[in-house]
mmCIF file of C-alpha atoms in Angstrom:
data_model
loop_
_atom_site.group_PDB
_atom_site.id
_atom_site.type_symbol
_atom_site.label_atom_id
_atom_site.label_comp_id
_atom_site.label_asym_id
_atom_site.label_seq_id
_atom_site.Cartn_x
_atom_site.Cartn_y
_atom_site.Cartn_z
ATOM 1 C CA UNK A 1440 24.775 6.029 -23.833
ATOM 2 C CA UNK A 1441 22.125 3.327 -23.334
ATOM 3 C CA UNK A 1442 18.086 4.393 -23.947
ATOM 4 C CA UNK A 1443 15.234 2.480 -22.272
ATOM 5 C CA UNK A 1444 11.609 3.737 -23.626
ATOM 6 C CA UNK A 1445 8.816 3.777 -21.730
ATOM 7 C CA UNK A 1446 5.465 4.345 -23.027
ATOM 8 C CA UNK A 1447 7.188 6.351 -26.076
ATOM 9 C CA UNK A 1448 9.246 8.185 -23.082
ATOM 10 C CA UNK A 1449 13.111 8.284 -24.069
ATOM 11 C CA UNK A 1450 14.974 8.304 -20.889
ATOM 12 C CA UNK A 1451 19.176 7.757 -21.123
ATOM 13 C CA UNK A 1452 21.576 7.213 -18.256
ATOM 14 C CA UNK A 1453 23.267 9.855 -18.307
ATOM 15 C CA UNK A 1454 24.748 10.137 -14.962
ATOM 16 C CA UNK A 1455 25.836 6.964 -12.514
ATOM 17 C CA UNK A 1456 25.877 7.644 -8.948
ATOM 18 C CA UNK A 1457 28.915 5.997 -7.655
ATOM 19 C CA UNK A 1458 27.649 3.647 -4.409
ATOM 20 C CA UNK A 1459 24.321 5.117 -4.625
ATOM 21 C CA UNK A 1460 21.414 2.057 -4.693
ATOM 22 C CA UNK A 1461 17.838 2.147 -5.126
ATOM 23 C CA UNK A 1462 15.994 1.081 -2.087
ATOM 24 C CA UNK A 1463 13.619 -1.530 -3.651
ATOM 25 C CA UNK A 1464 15.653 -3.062 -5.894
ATOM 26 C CA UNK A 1465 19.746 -2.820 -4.595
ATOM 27 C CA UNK A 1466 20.593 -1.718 -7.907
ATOM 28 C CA UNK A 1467 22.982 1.114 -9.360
ATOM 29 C CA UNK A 1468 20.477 4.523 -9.520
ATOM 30 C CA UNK A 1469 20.663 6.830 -12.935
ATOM 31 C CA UNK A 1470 19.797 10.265 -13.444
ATOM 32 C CA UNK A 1471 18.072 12.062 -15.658
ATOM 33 C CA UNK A 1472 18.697 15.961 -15.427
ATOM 34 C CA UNK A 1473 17.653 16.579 -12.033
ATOM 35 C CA UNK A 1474 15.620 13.696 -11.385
ATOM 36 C CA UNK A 1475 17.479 10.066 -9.965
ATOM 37 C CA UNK A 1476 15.723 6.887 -10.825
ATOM 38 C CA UNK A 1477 16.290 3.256 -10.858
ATOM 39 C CA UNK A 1478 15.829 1.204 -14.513
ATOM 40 C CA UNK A 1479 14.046 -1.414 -12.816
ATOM 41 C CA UNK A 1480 11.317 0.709 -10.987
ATOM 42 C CA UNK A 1481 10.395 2.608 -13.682
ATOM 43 C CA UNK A 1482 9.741 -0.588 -15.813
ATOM 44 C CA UNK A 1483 8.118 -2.758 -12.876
ATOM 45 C CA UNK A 1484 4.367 -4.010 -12.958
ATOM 46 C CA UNK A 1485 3.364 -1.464 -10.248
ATOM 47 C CA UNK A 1486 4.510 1.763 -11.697
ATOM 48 C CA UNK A 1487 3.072 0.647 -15.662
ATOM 49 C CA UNK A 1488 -0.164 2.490 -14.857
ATOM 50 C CA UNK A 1489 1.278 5.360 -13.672
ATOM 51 C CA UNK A 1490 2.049 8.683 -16.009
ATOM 52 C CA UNK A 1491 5.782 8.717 -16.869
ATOM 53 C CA UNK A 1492 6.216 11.631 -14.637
ATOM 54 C CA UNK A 1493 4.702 10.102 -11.917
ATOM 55 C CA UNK A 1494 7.263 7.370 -11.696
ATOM 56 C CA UNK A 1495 10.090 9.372 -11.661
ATOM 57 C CA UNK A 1496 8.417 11.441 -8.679
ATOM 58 C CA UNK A 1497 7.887 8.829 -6.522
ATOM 59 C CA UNK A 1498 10.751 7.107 -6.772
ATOM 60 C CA UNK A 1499 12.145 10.208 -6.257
ATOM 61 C CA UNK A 1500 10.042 10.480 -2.541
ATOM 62 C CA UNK A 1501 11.479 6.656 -1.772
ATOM 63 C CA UNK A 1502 14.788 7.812 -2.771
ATOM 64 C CA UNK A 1503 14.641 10.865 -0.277
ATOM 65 C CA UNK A 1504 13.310 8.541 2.268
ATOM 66 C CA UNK A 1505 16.280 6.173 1.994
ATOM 67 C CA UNK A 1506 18.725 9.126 2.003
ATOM 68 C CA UNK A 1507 17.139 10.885 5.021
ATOM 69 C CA UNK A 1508 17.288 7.738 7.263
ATOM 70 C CA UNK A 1509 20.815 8.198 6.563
ATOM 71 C CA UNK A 1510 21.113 11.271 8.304
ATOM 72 C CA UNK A 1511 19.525 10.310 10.940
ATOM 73 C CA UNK A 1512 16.096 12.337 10.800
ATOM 74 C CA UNK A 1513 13.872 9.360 12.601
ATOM 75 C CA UNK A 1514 11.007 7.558 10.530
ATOM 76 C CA UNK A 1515 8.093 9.879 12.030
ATOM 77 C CA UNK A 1516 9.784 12.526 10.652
ATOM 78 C CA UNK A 1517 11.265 11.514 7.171
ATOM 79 C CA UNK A 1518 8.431 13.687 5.684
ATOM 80 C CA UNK A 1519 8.290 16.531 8.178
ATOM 81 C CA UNK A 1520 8.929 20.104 5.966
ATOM 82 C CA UNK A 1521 7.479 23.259 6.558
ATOM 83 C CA UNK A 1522 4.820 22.809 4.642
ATOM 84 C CA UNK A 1523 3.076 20.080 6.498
ATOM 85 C CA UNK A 1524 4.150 21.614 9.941
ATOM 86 C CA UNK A 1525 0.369 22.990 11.812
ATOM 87 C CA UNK A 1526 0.394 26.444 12.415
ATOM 88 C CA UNK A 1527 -2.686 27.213 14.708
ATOM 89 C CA UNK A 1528 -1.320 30.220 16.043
ATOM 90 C CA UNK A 1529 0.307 33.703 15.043
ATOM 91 C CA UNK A 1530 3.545 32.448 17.304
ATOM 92 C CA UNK A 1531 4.136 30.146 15.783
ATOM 93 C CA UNK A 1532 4.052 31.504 11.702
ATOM 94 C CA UNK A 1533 6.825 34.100 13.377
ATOM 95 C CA UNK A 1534 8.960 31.375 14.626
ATOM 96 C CA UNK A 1535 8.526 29.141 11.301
ATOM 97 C CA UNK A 1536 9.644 32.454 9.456
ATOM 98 C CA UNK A 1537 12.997 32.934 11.125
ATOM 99 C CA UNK A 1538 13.428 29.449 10.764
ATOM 100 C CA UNK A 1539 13.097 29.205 7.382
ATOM 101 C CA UNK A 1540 14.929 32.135 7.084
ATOM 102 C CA UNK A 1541 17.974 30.320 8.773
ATOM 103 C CA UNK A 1542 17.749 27.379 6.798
ATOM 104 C CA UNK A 1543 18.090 29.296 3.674
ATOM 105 C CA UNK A 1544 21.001 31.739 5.038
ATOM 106 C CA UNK A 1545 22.964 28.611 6.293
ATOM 107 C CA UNK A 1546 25.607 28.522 3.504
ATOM 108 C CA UNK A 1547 26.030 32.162 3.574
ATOM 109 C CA UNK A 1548 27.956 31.835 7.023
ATOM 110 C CA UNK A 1549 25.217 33.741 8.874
ATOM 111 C CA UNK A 1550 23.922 30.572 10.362
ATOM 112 C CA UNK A 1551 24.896 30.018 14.181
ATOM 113 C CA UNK A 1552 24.099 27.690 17.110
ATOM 114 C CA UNK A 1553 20.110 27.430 17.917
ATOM 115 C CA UNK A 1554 18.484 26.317 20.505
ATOM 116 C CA UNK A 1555 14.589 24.733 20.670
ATOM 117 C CA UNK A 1556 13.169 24.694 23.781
ATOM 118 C CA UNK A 1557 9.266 23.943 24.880
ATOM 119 C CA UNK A 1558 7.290 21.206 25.837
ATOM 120 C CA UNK A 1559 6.370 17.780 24.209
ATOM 121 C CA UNK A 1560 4.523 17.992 21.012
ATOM 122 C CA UNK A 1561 5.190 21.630 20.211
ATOM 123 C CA UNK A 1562 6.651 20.441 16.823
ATOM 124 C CA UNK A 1563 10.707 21.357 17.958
ATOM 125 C CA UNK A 1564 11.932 17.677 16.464
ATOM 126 C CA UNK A 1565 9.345 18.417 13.052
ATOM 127 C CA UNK A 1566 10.836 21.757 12.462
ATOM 128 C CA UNK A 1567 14.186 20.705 13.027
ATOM 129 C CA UNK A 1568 14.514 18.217 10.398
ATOM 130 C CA UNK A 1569 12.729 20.441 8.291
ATOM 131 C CA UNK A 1570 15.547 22.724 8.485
ATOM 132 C CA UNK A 1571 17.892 19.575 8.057
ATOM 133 C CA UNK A 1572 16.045 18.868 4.725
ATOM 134 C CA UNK A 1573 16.599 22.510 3.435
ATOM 135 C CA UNK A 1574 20.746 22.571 4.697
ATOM 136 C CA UNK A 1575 21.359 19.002 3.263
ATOM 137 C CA UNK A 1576 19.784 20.624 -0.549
ATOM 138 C CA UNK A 1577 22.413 22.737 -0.392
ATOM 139 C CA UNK A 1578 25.412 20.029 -0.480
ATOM 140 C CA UNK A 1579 26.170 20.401 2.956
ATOM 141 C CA UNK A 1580 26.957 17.169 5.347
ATOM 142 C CA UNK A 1581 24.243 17.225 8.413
ATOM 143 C CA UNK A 1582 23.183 14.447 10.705
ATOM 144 C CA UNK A 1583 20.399 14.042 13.261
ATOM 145 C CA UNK A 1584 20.841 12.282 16.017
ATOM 146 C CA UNK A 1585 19.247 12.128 19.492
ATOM 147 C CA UNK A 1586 21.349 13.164 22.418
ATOM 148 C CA UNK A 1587 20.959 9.601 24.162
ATOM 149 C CA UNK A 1588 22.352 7.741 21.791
ATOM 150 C CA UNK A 1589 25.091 9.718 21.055
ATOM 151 C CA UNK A 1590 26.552 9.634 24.503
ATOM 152 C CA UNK A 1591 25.518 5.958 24.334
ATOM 153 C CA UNK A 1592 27.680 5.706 21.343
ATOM 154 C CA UNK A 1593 30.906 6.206 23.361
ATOM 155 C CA UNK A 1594 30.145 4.760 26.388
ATOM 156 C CA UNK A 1595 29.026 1.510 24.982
ATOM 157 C CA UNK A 1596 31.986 1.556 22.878
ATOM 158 C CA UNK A 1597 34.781 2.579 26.003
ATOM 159 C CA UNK A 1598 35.890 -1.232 26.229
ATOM 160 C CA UNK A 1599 35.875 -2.322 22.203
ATOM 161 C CA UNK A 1600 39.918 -1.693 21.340
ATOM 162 C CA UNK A 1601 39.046 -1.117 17.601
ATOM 163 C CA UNK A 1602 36.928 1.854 18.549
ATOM 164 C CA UNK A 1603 39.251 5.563 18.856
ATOM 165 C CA UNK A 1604 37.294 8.028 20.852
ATOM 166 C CA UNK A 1605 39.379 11.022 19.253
ATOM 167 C CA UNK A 1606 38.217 9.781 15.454
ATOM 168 C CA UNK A 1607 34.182 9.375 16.373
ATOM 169 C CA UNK A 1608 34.130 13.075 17.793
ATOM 170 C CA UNK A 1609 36.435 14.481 14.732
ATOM 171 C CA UNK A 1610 33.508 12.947 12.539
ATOM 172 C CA UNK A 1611 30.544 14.766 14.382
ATOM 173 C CA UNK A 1612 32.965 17.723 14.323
ATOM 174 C CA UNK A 1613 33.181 17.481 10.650
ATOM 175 C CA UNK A 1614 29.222 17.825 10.197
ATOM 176 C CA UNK A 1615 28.297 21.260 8.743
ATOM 177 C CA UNK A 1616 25.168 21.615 10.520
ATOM 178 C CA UNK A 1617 24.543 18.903 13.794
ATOM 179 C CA UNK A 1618 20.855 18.335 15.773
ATOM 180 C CA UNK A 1619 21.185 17.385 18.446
ATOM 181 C CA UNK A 1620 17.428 16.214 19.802
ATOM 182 C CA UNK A 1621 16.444 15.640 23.782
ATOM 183 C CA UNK A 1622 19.235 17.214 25.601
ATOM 184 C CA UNK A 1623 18.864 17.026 29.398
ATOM 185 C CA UNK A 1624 16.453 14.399 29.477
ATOM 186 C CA UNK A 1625 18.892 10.774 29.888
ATOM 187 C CA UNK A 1626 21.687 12.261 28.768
ATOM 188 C CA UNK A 1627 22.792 13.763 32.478
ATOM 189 C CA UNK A 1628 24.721 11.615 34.354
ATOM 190 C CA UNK A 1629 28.475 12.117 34.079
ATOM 191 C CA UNK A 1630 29.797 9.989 31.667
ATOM 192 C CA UNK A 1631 26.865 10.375 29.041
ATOM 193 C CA UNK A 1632 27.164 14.264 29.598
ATOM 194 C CA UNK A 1633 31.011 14.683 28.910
ATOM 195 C CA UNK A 1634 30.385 13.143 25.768
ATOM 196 C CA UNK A 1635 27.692 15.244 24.404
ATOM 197 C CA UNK A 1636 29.762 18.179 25.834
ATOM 198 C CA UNK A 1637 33.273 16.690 24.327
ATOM 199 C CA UNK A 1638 31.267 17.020 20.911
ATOM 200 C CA UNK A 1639 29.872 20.636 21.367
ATOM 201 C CA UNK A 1640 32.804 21.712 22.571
ATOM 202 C CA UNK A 1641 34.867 20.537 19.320
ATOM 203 C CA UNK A 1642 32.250 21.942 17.549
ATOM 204 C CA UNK A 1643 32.411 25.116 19.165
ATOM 205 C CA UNK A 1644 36.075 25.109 18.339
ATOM 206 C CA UNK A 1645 35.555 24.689 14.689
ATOM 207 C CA UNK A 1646 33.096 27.276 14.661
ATOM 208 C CA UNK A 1647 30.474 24.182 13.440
ATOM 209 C CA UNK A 1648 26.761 25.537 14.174
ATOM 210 C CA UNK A 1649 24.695 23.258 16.311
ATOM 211 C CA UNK A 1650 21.133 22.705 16.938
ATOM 212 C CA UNK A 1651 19.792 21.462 20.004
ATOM 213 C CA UNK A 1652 16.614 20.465 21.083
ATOM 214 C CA UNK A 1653 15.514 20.214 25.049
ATOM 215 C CA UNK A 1654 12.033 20.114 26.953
ATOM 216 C CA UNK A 1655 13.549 22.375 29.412
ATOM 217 C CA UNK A 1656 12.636 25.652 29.969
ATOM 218 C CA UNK A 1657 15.528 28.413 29.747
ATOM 219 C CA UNK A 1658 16.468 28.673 33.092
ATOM 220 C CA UNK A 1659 16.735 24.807 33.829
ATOM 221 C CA UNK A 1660 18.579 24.451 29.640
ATOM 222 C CA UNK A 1661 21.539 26.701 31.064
ATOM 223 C CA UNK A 1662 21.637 25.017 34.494
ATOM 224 C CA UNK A 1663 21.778 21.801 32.463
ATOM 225 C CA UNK A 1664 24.467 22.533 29.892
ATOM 226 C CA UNK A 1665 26.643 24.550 32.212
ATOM 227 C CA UNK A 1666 27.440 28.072 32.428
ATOM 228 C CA UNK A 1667 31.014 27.237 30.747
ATOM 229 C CA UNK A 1668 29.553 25.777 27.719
ATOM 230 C CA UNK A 1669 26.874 28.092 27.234
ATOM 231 C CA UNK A 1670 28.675 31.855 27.272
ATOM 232 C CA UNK A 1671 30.753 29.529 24.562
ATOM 233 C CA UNK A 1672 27.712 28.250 22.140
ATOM 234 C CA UNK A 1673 26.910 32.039 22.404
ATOM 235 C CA UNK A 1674 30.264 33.825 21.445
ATOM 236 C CA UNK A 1675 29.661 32.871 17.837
ATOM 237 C CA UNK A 1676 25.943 33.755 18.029
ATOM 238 C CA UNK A 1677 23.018 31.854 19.442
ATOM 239 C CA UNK A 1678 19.042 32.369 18.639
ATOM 240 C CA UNK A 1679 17.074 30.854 21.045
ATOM 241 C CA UNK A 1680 13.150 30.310 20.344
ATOM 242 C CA UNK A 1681 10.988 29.056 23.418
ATOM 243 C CA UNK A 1682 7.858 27.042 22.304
ATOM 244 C CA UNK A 1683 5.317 28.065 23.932
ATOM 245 C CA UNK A 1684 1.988 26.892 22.212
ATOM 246 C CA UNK A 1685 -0.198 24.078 23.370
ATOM 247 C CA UNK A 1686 0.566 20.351 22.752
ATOM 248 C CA UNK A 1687 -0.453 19.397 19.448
ATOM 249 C CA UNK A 1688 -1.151 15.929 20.360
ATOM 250 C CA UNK A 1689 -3.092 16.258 23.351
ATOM 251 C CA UNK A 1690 -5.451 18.808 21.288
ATOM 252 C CA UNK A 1691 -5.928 16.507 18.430
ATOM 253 C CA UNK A 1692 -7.080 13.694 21.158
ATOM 254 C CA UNK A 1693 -8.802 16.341 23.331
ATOM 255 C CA UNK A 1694 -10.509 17.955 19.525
ATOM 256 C CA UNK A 1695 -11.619 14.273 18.811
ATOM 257 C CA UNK A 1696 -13.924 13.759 22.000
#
């Protein structure tokens, strides 16, 4: 095994990570115990004046960052957790709770579908991927992905002869945990919708837990989704939380005058 010092620091490679690249540099990533890091960033100009255990932490943020956008958890939300999430109300501690709760639960098979519902800027997207980040530390496969652009996936592709509709839905079958963000808001006209619904309902099949995210209240969610699909998502179990606090952004603006 190769050693590289650093400011008396003996790091070796003791672990190469297959097709895994750093980010900056496009270069092979090592490991060291539990921490990943690339040779060059560590020994860059930039990172010189920080402590040794400060360069291995950040490039272990940028690393997260790169592997998040890979699942699909958008760029306003790479660092969402439950940490940074704002509580300003009881509620809302109670809802993060059980949330966290199911995040941690998920590979003990007690994890089912949920549903977010409530208005814009309640948080439902930022506490979604924050449950994303806690499944994924597990070693499970998850994706995020907006309900638009899924059903935008197939139709765009209906024409293209080297796409196979059968093999894209197996593969957001095969997710162990699936967000699914903005349902009912462009997603409702009939092609787009028998796509998302092809998807849940091969889910539902494999007894694959979804999440899904919609601005609708309850009511207008199960009007939207169908009666069909619904007494389906909740055969296997189904929590539903309805957000019902105040829109953080338009306090923060209204706060500010």
């Amino acid at each position: 095994l190769r050693s590289i010092g650093l400011r008396g620091i003996e790091m070796k490679n003791t672990h190469l990570l297959g097709e895994d690249l750093c980010p900056i540099h496009c270069i092979q990533l090592n490991q060291m115990g539990p921490v990943i890091y690339c040779k060059k960033c560590v020994l860059d100009k930039p990172f010189k004046s920080l402590e040794p255990e400060r360069v291995l932490e950040k490039h272990q943020t940028q690393n997260n960052s790169a592997s998040y956008k890979k699942l699909g958890i958008p760029k306003r939300h790479i660092s969402s957790t439950f940490d940074n999430y704002n509580l300003e109300f009881i509620i809302q501690k109670e809802v993060c709770d059980q949330l966290v709760e199911y995040a941690m639960n998920f590979d003990k098979n007690e994890c089912k579908n949920l549903v977010l519902l409530g208005r814009e800027g309640t948080g439902k997207t930022h506490l979604a991927c924050a449950i994303l980040k806690l499944v994924v530390q597990k070693g499970l496969r998850v994706r995020y992905i907006n309900s638009f652009d899924l059903s935008s996936f197939f139709v765009e592709n209906w024409k293209n002869n080297n796409f196979y509709e059968r093999n894209e839905v197996e593969n957001f079958k095969s997710y162990d945990l699936l967000i699914l963000d903005e349902y009912g808001l462009y997603d409702q006209t009939e092609h787009y919708k028998n796509y998302v619904d092809k998807v849940l309902y091969k889910r539902y099949d494999s007894e694959k837990p979804t999440i899904i995210i919609s601005n609708l209240i309850k009511d207008q969610f199960i009007s939207k989704i169908g009666f069909r699909l619904w007494s389906r998502l909740n055969e296997d179990g189904l929590s539903l939380f309805e957000l019902t606090w105040p829109d953080y952004r338009m306090s923060s603006l209204t706060k500010s005058k």
